[in-house]
mmCIF file of C-alpha atoms in Angstrom:
data_model
loop_
_atom_site.group_PDB
_atom_site.id
_atom_site.type_symbol
_atom_site.label_atom_id
_atom_site.label_comp_id
_atom_site.label_asym_id
_atom_site.label_seq_id
_atom_site.Cartn_x
_atom_site.Cartn_y
_atom_site.Cartn_z
ATOM 1 C CA MET A 1 -25.373 -18.061 5.650
ATOM 2 C CA MET A 2 -21.426 -16.426 5.284
ATOM 3 C CA ALA A 3 -20.424 -15.266 8.266
ATOM 4 C CA PRO A 4 -19.432 -11.421 8.291
ATOM 5 C CA ARG A 5 -15.783 -10.732 7.725
ATOM 6 C CA ARG A 6 -14.337 -9.735 11.083
ATOM 7 C CA PRO A 7 -12.228 -6.638 10.668
ATOM 8 C CA ALA A 8 -9.295 -7.125 11.982
ATOM 9 C CA PRO A 9 -6.986 -5.662 15.046
ATOM 10 C CA PRO A 10 -6.076 -1.667 14.251
ATOM 11 C CA PRO A 11 -2.729 -1.664 13.208
ATOM 12 C CA GLY A 12 -1.351 1.348 14.968
ATOM 13 C CA GLY A 13 1.058 -0.891 16.691
ATOM 14 C CA ASP A 14 2.482 -3.658 14.592
ATOM 15 C CA TRP A 15 5.664 -1.318 13.704
ATOM 16 C CA ARG A 16 6.682 -1.496 17.336
ATOM 17 C CA ARG A 17 6.287 -5.041 18.164
ATOM 18 C CA ARG A 18 8.154 -5.294 14.762
ATOM 19 C CA MET A 19 10.901 -3.720 15.994
ATOM 20 C CA ARG A 20 11.954 -7.211 17.879
ATOM 21 C CA VAL A 21 12.721 -8.740 15.116
ATOM 22 C CA ARG A 22 13.465 -5.869 12.424
ATOM 23 C CA GLY A 23 16.013 -3.449 12.525
ATOM 24 C CA ARG A 24 18.364 -1.408 15.111
ATOM 25 C CA TRP A 25 18.494 1.531 17.295
ATOM 26 C CA PRO A 26 18.937 3.878 13.418
ATOM 27 C CA GLN A 27 15.504 2.621 12.290
ATOM 28 C CA HIS A 28 13.709 2.528 15.380
ATOM 29 C CA ALA A 29 14.192 6.215 16.427
ATOM 30 C CA LEU A 30 13.449 7.573 13.322
ATOM 31 C CA ALA A 31 10.426 5.128 12.987
ATOM 32 C CA ARG A 32 9.249 6.659 16.892
ATOM 33 C CA PHE A 33 10.215 10.392 16.109
ATOM 34 C CA GLY A 34 11.376 10.219 12.423
ATOM 35 C CA ALA A 35 10.168 14.817 11.860
ATOM 36 C CA LEU A 36 11.344 15.386 15.329
ATOM 37 C CA ILE A 37 14.852 14.236 14.497
ATOM 38 C CA ILE A 38 15.048 15.292 11.204
ATOM 39 C CA GLY A 39 13.643 18.711 11.467
ATOM 40 C CA GLY A 40 15.814 19.251 14.513
ATOM 41 C CA PHE A 41 18.767 18.585 12.610
ATOM 42 C CA ALA A 42 17.723 21.118 10.166
ATOM 43 C CA ALA A 43 16.786 23.593 12.598
ATOM 44 C CA LEU A 44 20.156 23.602 14.533
ATOM 45 C CA GLY A 45 22.647 23.157 11.436
ATOM 46 C CA PHE A 46 20.690 26.160 9.270
ATOM 47 C CA GLY A 47 20.842 27.834 13.404
ATOM 48 C CA VAL A 48 24.726 27.364 12.985
ATOM 49 C CA LEU A 49 25.353 28.435 10.349
ATOM 50 C CA GLY A 50 22.701 31.630 11.108
ATOM 51 C CA MET A 51 24.927 32.553 14.420
ATOM 52 C CA ILE A 52 28.798 31.534 11.933
ATOM 53 C CA GLY A 53 27.168 34.005 9.779
ATOM 54 C CA VAL A 54 26.169 36.915 12.465
ATOM 55 C CA ALA A 55 29.582 36.491 13.924
ATOM 56 C CA VAL A 56 32.197 36.960 10.615
ATOM 57 C CA SER A 57 29.636 39.817 10.008
ATOM 58 C CA GLU A 58 30.864 43.460 10.082
ATOM 59 C CA GLU A 59 28.311 45.172 9.545
ATOM 60 C CA PRO A 60 25.954 45.524 13.159
ATOM 61 C CA SER A 61 22.827 43.646 12.914
ATOM 62 C CA GLY A 62 21.213 43.474 16.391
ATOM 63 C CA LEU A 63 21.686 39.634 16.992
ATOM 64 C CA ASP A 64 24.870 39.850 19.095
ATOM 65 C CA GLY A 65 24.874 37.994 22.489
ATOM 66 C CA VAL A 66 23.193 35.002 23.558
ATOM 67 C CA PRO A 67 19.441 37.049 23.103
ATOM 68 C CA GLY A 68 20.732 37.192 19.670
ATOM 69 C CA MET A 69 21.605 33.248 19.312
ATOM 70 C CA LEU A 70 18.548 32.659 20.963
ATOM 71 C CA ALA A 71 16.132 34.702 18.393
ATOM 72 C CA ILE A 72 18.737 32.510 14.842
ATOM 73 C CA LEU A 73 17.507 29.341 16.785
ATOM 74 C CA VAL A 74 13.327 30.233 16.959
ATOM 75 C CA VAL A 75 13.315 32.156 13.885
ATOM 76 C CA THR A 76 15.443 28.454 11.941
ATOM 77 C CA VAL A 77 12.671 26.443 13.967
ATOM 78 C CA LEU A 78 9.284 28.274 12.486
ATOM 79 C CA PHE A 79 10.978 28.663 9.663
ATOM 80 C CA VAL A 80 13.790 25.921 8.434
ATOM 81 C CA GLY A 81 13.106 22.668 11.810
ATOM 82 C CA ILE A 82 8.853 22.573 11.030
ATOM 83 C CA PRO A 83 9.450 22.507 7.515
ATOM 84 C CA VAL A 84 11.723 20.097 6.811
ATOM 85 C CA GLY A 85 10.353 18.106 9.432
ATOM 86 C CA LEU A 86 6.581 18.019 7.946
ATOM 87 C CA LEU A 87 8.033 17.754 4.184
ATOM 88 C CA VAL A 88 11.318 15.154 4.619
ATOM 89 C CA GLY A 89 10.948 13.637 8.399
ATOM 90 C CA LEU A 90 7.378 12.669 8.974
ATOM 91 C CA PRO A 91 7.673 11.177 5.080
ATOM 92 C CA VAL A 92 10.606 9.170 6.270
ATOM 93 C CA GLN A 93 8.843 8.353 9.747
ATOM 94 C CA PHE A 94 6.437 6.710 7.531
ATOM 95 C CA ALA A 95 7.871 5.002 5.399
ATOM 96 C CA THR A 96 10.524 3.302 8.154
ATOM 97 C CA ARG A 97 7.461 2.350 10.113
ATOM 98 C CA ALA A 98 6.601 1.009 7.003
ATOM 99 C CA TRP A 99 9.959 -0.933 6.282
ATOM 100 C CA LEU A 100 9.167 -2.294 10.096
ATOM 101 C CA ARG A 101 6.104 -4.363 9.102
ATOM 102 C CA SER A 102 7.681 -5.487 5.416
ATOM 103 C CA PRO A 103 9.080 -8.974 5.847
ATOM 104 C CA SER A 104 13.047 -9.251 6.449
ATOM 105 C CA PRO A 105 14.852 -11.659 4.769
ATOM 106 C CA ASP A 106 14.673 -14.690 6.853
ATOM 107 C CA GLU A 107 10.522 -14.598 6.372
ATOM 108 C CA LEU A 108 10.861 -14.388 3.798
ATOM 109 C CA ALA A 109 13.361 -17.396 3.247
ATOM 110 C CA ALA A 110 11.674 -19.479 5.462
ATOM 111 C CA MET A 111 8.302 -18.550 3.665
ATOM 112 C CA ARG A 112 9.800 -20.134 0.112
ATOM 113 C CA LEU A 113 11.355 -22.835 1.890
ATOM 114 C CA ALA A 114 7.747 -23.925 3.931
ATOM 115 C CA GLN A 115 6.280 -22.947 -0.289
ATOM 116 C CA GLY A 116 8.564 -25.510 -1.474
ATOM 117 C CA GLU A 117 7.207 -27.793 0.113
ATOM 118 C CA ALA A 118 3.752 -27.402 -0.996
ATOM 119 C CA ARG A 119 2.483 -29.253 -4.329
ATOM 120 C CA PRO A 120 -0.544 -28.412 -6.676
ATOM 121 C CA VAL A 121 -3.272 -30.778 -6.052
ATOM 122 C CA LEU A 122 -5.945 -30.889 -9.261
ATOM 123 C CA PRO A 123 -9.303 -32.075 -8.133
ATOM 124 C CA PRO A 124 -11.657 -33.821 -10.499
ATOM 125 C CA GLY A 125 -14.249 -31.335 -11.545
ATOM 126 C CA LEU A 126 -11.372 -28.646 -12.500
ATOM 127 C CA ARG A 127 -9.491 -28.242 -15.909
ATOM 128 C CA ALA A 128 -6.185 -27.719 -15.752
ATOM 129 C CA GLY A 129 -5.202 -24.556 -16.826
ATOM 130 C CA SER A 130 -8.411 -22.949 -15.832
ATOM 131 C CA TRP A 131 -8.587 -19.601 -13.779
ATOM 132 C CA TRP A 132 -10.712 -21.105 -11.360
ATOM 133 C CA ALA A 133 -7.529 -24.642 -10.992
ATOM 134 C CA GLY A 134 -5.195 -21.742 -10.581
ATOM 135 C CA ALA A 135 -7.052 -20.029 -7.842
ATOM 136 C CA TYR A 136 -7.171 -23.390 -6.419
ATOM 137 C CA GLU A 137 -4.471 -24.231 -6.942
ATOM 138 C CA ASP A 138 -2.715 -20.559 -4.767
ATOM 139 C CA CYS A 139 -4.932 -21.804 -1.933
ATOM 140 C CA VAL A 140 -3.450 -25.294 -1.731
ATOM 141 C CA ARG A 141 0.219 -24.207 -1.908
ATOM 142 C CA ALA A 142 -0.391 -21.346 0.640
ATOM 143 C CA VAL A 143 -2.143 -23.471 3.225
ATOM 144 C CA THR A 144 0.309 -26.373 2.365
ATOM 145 C CA ALA A 145 3.523 -24.429 3.438
ATOM 146 C CA TYR A 146 1.191 -22.083 6.012
ATOM 147 C CA HIS A 147 1.015 -25.955 8.113
ATOM 148 C CA ALA A 148 5.325 -26.061 7.269
ATOM 149 C CA VAL A 149 5.503 -22.850 8.676
ATOM 150 C CA VAL A 150 3.494 -24.544 11.605
ATOM 151 C CA ARG A 151 5.762 -27.545 12.468
ATOM 152 C CA THR A 152 8.359 -25.433 12.733
ATOM 153 C CA THR A 153 7.511 -23.210 15.739
ATOM 154 C CA PRO A 154 7.945 -24.648 19.316
ATOM 155 C CA ASP A 155 5.680 -26.910 21.315
ATOM 156 C CA GLY A 156 3.822 -24.287 23.874
ATOM 157 C CA PRO A 157 0.659 -22.558 23.713
ATOM 158 C CA ALA A 158 1.658 -20.208 20.569
ATOM 159 C CA ARG A 159 1.441 -23.274 18.566
ATOM 160 C CA SER A 160 -1.188 -25.211 19.718
ATOM 161 C CA TRP A 161 -3.957 -21.466 18.590
ATOM 162 C CA LEU A 162 -1.729 -22.232 15.226
ATOM 163 C CA VAL A 163 -3.051 -25.194 14.958
ATOM 164 C CA ASP A 164 -6.765 -24.703 15.347
ATOM 165 C CA VAL A 165 -5.920 -22.034 12.666
ATOM 166 C CA GLY A 166 -3.957 -24.820 10.586
ATOM 167 C CA ARG A 167 -7.718 -27.280 11.222
ATOM 168 C CA ARG A 168 -9.811 -23.967 10.012
ATOM 169 C CA LEU A 169 -7.900 -23.482 7.230
ATOM 170 C CA ASP A 170 -8.562 -26.384 5.855
ATOM 171 C CA TRP A 171 -12.013 -26.422 6.805
ATOM 172 C CA GLN A 172 -11.826 -23.257 4.691
ATOM 173 C CA LEU A 173 -9.633 -24.860 1.673
ATOM 174 C CA ASP A 174 -12.939 -27.558 1.160
ATOM 175 C CA GLU A 175 -15.317 -24.891 0.427
ATOM 176 C CA ALA A 176 -12.507 -22.869 -1.913
ATOM 177 C CA LEU A 177 -12.632 -25.999 -3.864
ATOM 178 C CA ARG A 178 -16.644 -25.549 -3.688
ATOM 179 C CA LEU A 179 -16.770 -23.036 -5.051
ATOM 180 C CA ALA A 180 -13.422 -23.540 -7.839
ATOM 181 C CA VAL A 181 -15.839 -26.124 -8.385
ATOM 182 C CA LEU A 182 -19.228 -24.468 -9.138
ATOM 183 C CA GLY A 183 -17.229 -21.565 -11.038
ATOM 184 C CA GLU A 184 -15.982 -24.018 -13.328
ATOM 185 C CA SER A 185 -19.112 -25.991 -14.268
ATOM 186 C CA LEU A 186 -21.145 -22.102 -14.849
ATOM 187 C CA ASP A 187 -17.961 -20.803 -17.320
ATOM 188 C CA SER A 188 -17.977 -24.280 -19.252
ATOM 189 C CA GLY A 189 -22.137 -23.920 -19.702
ATOM 190 C CA HIS A 190 -23.930 -21.997 -22.165
ATOM 191 C CA ALA A 191 -23.101 -18.549 -20.634
ATOM 192 C CA PRO A 192 -19.605 -17.788 -19.130
ATOM 193 C CA GLY A 193 -19.081 -15.030 -17.408
ATOM 194 C CA GLY A 194 -22.176 -14.327 -15.772
ATOM 195 C CA PRO A 195 -23.086 -12.222 -12.988
ATOM 196 C CA THR A 196 -23.212 -15.757 -10.528
ATOM 197 C CA ALA A 197 -19.857 -16.581 -12.314
ATOM 198 C CA VAL A 198 -18.623 -13.635 -11.261
ATOM 199 C CA THR A 199 -20.012 -13.272 -7.366
ATOM 200 C CA ILE A 200 -18.255 -17.009 -7.299
ATOM 201 C CA ALA A 201 -14.576 -15.396 -8.998
ATOM 202 C CA GLU A 202 -14.490 -12.387 -6.460
ATOM 203 C CA ARG A 203 -15.307 -14.263 -3.478
ATOM 204 C CA LEU A 204 -12.273 -16.456 -4.028
ATOM 205 C CA ASP A 205 -10.092 -14.141 -4.965
ATOM 206 C CA GLU A 206 -10.351 -12.834 -1.880
ATOM 207 C CA ALA A 207 -10.336 -16.389 -0.175
ATOM 208 C CA ARG A 208 -6.648 -16.479 -2.207
ATOM 209 C CA THR A 209 -5.636 -13.265 -0.714
ATOM 210 C CA ALA A 210 -6.355 -14.008 2.828
ATOM 211 C CA PHE A 211 -4.745 -17.484 2.621
ATOM 212 C CA GLY A 212 -1.558 -15.609 1.552
ATOM 213 C CA GLN A 213 -1.352 -12.878 3.869
ATOM 214 C CA THR A 214 -2.176 -16.061 6.519
ATOM 215 C CA THR A 215 0.662 -17.986 6.039
ATOM 216 C CA GLU A 216 2.769 -14.716 5.900
ATOM 217 C CA GLN A 217 1.579 -13.555 9.415
ATOM 218 C CA ALA A 218 2.378 -17.345 10.773
ATOM 219 C CA ALA A 219 6.015 -17.098 9.243
ATOM 220 C CA SER A 220 6.595 -13.491 11.228
ATOM 221 C CA ILE A 221 4.825 -15.104 14.495
ATOM 222 C CA ALA A 222 6.785 -18.625 13.404
ATOM 223 C CA LEU A 223 10.170 -15.946 13.528
ATOM 224 C CA ASP A 224 9.484 -14.290 17.176
ATOM 225 C CA LEU A 225 9.193 -17.219 18.829
ATOM 226 C CA ARG A 226 12.235 -18.545 17.284
ATOM 227 C CA SER A 227 13.245 -15.341 19.163
ATOM 228 C CA ASP A 228 12.135 -16.755 22.534
ATOM 229 C CA THR A 229 9.349 -14.507 22.565
ATOM 230 C CA GLY A 230 6.752 -15.730 24.743
ATOM 231 C CA PHE A 231 2.660 -16.428 23.970
ATOM 232 C CA ALA A 232 1.444 -13.284 25.832
ATOM 233 C CA GLU A 233 3.792 -10.942 23.338
ATOM 234 C CA VAL A 234 2.721 -12.675 20.253
ATOM 235 C CA ARG A 235 -0.716 -12.940 21.159
ATOM 236 C CA ALA A 236 -1.659 -9.735 19.257
ATOM 237 C CA GLN A 237 0.004 -11.428 16.537
ATOM 238 C CA LEU A 238 -1.909 -14.567 16.752
ATOM 239 C CA ASP A 239 -5.379 -12.417 16.470
ATOM 240 C CA THR A 240 -4.800 -10.484 13.870
ATOM 241 C CA LEU A 241 -4.153 -13.784 11.802
ATOM 242 C CA ALA A 242 -7.052 -15.185 12.931
ATOM 243 C CA ALA A 243 -8.688 -12.213 11.575
ATOM 244 C CA GLN A 244 -7.616 -12.379 8.643
ATOM 245 C CA ALA A 245 -7.662 -16.171 7.788
ATOM 246 C CA PRO A 246 -10.373 -16.873 4.585
ATOM 247 C CA HIS A 247 -14.391 -16.766 5.954
ATOM 248 C CA LEU A 248 -16.354 -18.546 3.471
ATOM 249 C CA ARG A 249 -19.131 -20.313 5.925
ATOM 250 C CA THR A 250 -19.669 -20.986 9.435
ATOM 251 C CA GLU A 251 -19.191 -24.268 11.140
ATOM 252 C CA ASN A 252 -22.025 -26.477 11.197
#
């Protein structure tokens, strides 16, 4: 019986952890307070322009002195700063957080280098060029890359955790092979593309995605560890790694 998939921890603080390895203080400030910063600058800019306009105007406006300047600032905050902050600042803030979560060039390079060491394997029961063989080969490449990434990490509790996850990935890879061979046998029968084959293909495709995501997360953790990050600081990332790994079947 297949184990229920454990939900991944909510990503609420992920962009904050990523600030250790991505971006500088301008990007970090936008990720935290983008709406406030952009809205505030817009309100201040239009407020200053309004004060200058009142100062050079030859007609009395009733906005002279400190009360007038405060009134202009309040109006610009309400009718310029808040709308600009919502319409421009919030998208910039969320886009910056998404950028922080994405792999850095160094992380992508480490992952490509690790994946380059992978060699596709086609065991008996799979036909070269079939969808089932391609899906299984993608799983093999991801798991091979995962082990290559783990070998770059320093000794310590974090590496032991990653090695343990790697053993579970190897075990789940055996189940992925069983599913691929089963699907291949159904597709070579009298009713290819039947409901059972579709169900198997969906499970195998989910596993292929999970293997790839696990390898990407491992590369990110490995980069953090090379930056002298302690085990306690990457513990949440390790929990996410274990949660998103494929769960095709439970251990015996």
